Amino acid sequence: MPEPLSKSQQRLRGRKICDMDDNQLRDWIGACDKMENWVGTAKARRGWRLSGIEARAELDRRSDS
């Protein structure tokens, strides 16, 4: 079964969160949510969840300034 990510979300893999613009961060947060539910192992779910949390924190940090 192929990954549930869109092409734009796949292109964001491997990029640093701090280098993404706001739209890319929102897209990445969606990717993290999808993948957290899609992957099978607890370690992978944790990784996706943490990445989503980091992306949300970065987006919040930008909106506060």
Coordinates of C-alpha atoms in Angstrom, one line a residue, residues 2-63:
P2 CA 1.6 3.3 -1.0
E3 CA 2.1 6.2 1.4
P4 CA -0.9 8.5 1.8
L5 CA 1.2 11.7 1.2
S6 CA 0.6 14.1 -1.6
K7 CA 3.4 15.0 -4.0
S8 CA 3.9 18.3 -2.2
Q9 CA 4.1 16.6 1.2
Q10 CA 6.6 14.0 -0.2
R11 CA 8.8 16.9 -1.4
L12 CA 9.0 18.2 2.1
R13 CA 10.5 15.0 3.5
G14 CA 14.1 15.6 4.7
R15 CA 13.8 19.4 4.9
K16 CA 14.4 21.3 8.1
I17 CA 11.3 22.7 9.7
C18 CA 12.9 26.1 10.2
D19 CA 13.5 26.3 6.4
M20 CA 9.8 25.8 5.5
D21 CA 7.5 28.7 4.8
D22 CA 4.1 28.9 6.6
N23 CA 2.2 27.1 3.8
Q24 CA 4.8 24.3 3.8
L25 CA 4.5 24.0 7.5
R26 CA 0.8 23.6 7.3
D27 CA 1.2 21.0 4.6
W28 CA 3.9 19.2 6.7
I29 CA 1.6 19.2 9.8
G30 CA -1.1 17.4 7.6
A31 CA 1.5 14.9 6.4
C32 CA 2.6 14.2 10.0
D33 CA -1.0 13.6 11.0
K34 CA -1.6 11.2 8.1
M35 CA 1.6 9.3 8.6
E36 CA 1.1 9.0 12.4
N37 CA -2.0 7.0 11.7
W38 CA -0.6 5.1 8.7
V39 CA 2.7 3.7 10.1
G40 CA 2.8 0.5 12.0
T41 CA 5.4 0.8 14.6
A42 CA 5.3 2.8 17.8
K43 CA 8.7 4.4 17.1
A44 CA 7.6 5.6 13.7
R45 CA 4.4 7.0 15.1
R46 CA 6.4 8.8 17.8
G47 CA 8.7 10.3 15.2
W48 CA 5.8 11.6 13.1
R49 CA 4.0 13.0 16.1
L50 CA 7.1 14.8 17.3
S51 CA 7.7 16.3 13.9
G52 CA 4.2 17.6 13.8
I53 CA 4.5 19.1 17.3
E54 CA 7.8 20.8 16.2
A55 CA 6.1 22.2 13.1
R56 CA 3.1 23.5 15.1
A57 CA 5.5 25.1 17.6
E58 CA 7.4 26.8 14.7
L59 CA 4.2 28.1 13.2
D60 CA 3.0 29.4 16.6
R61 CA 6.4 31.1 17.1
R62 CA 6.2 32.8 13.8
S63 CA 2.6 34.0 14.4

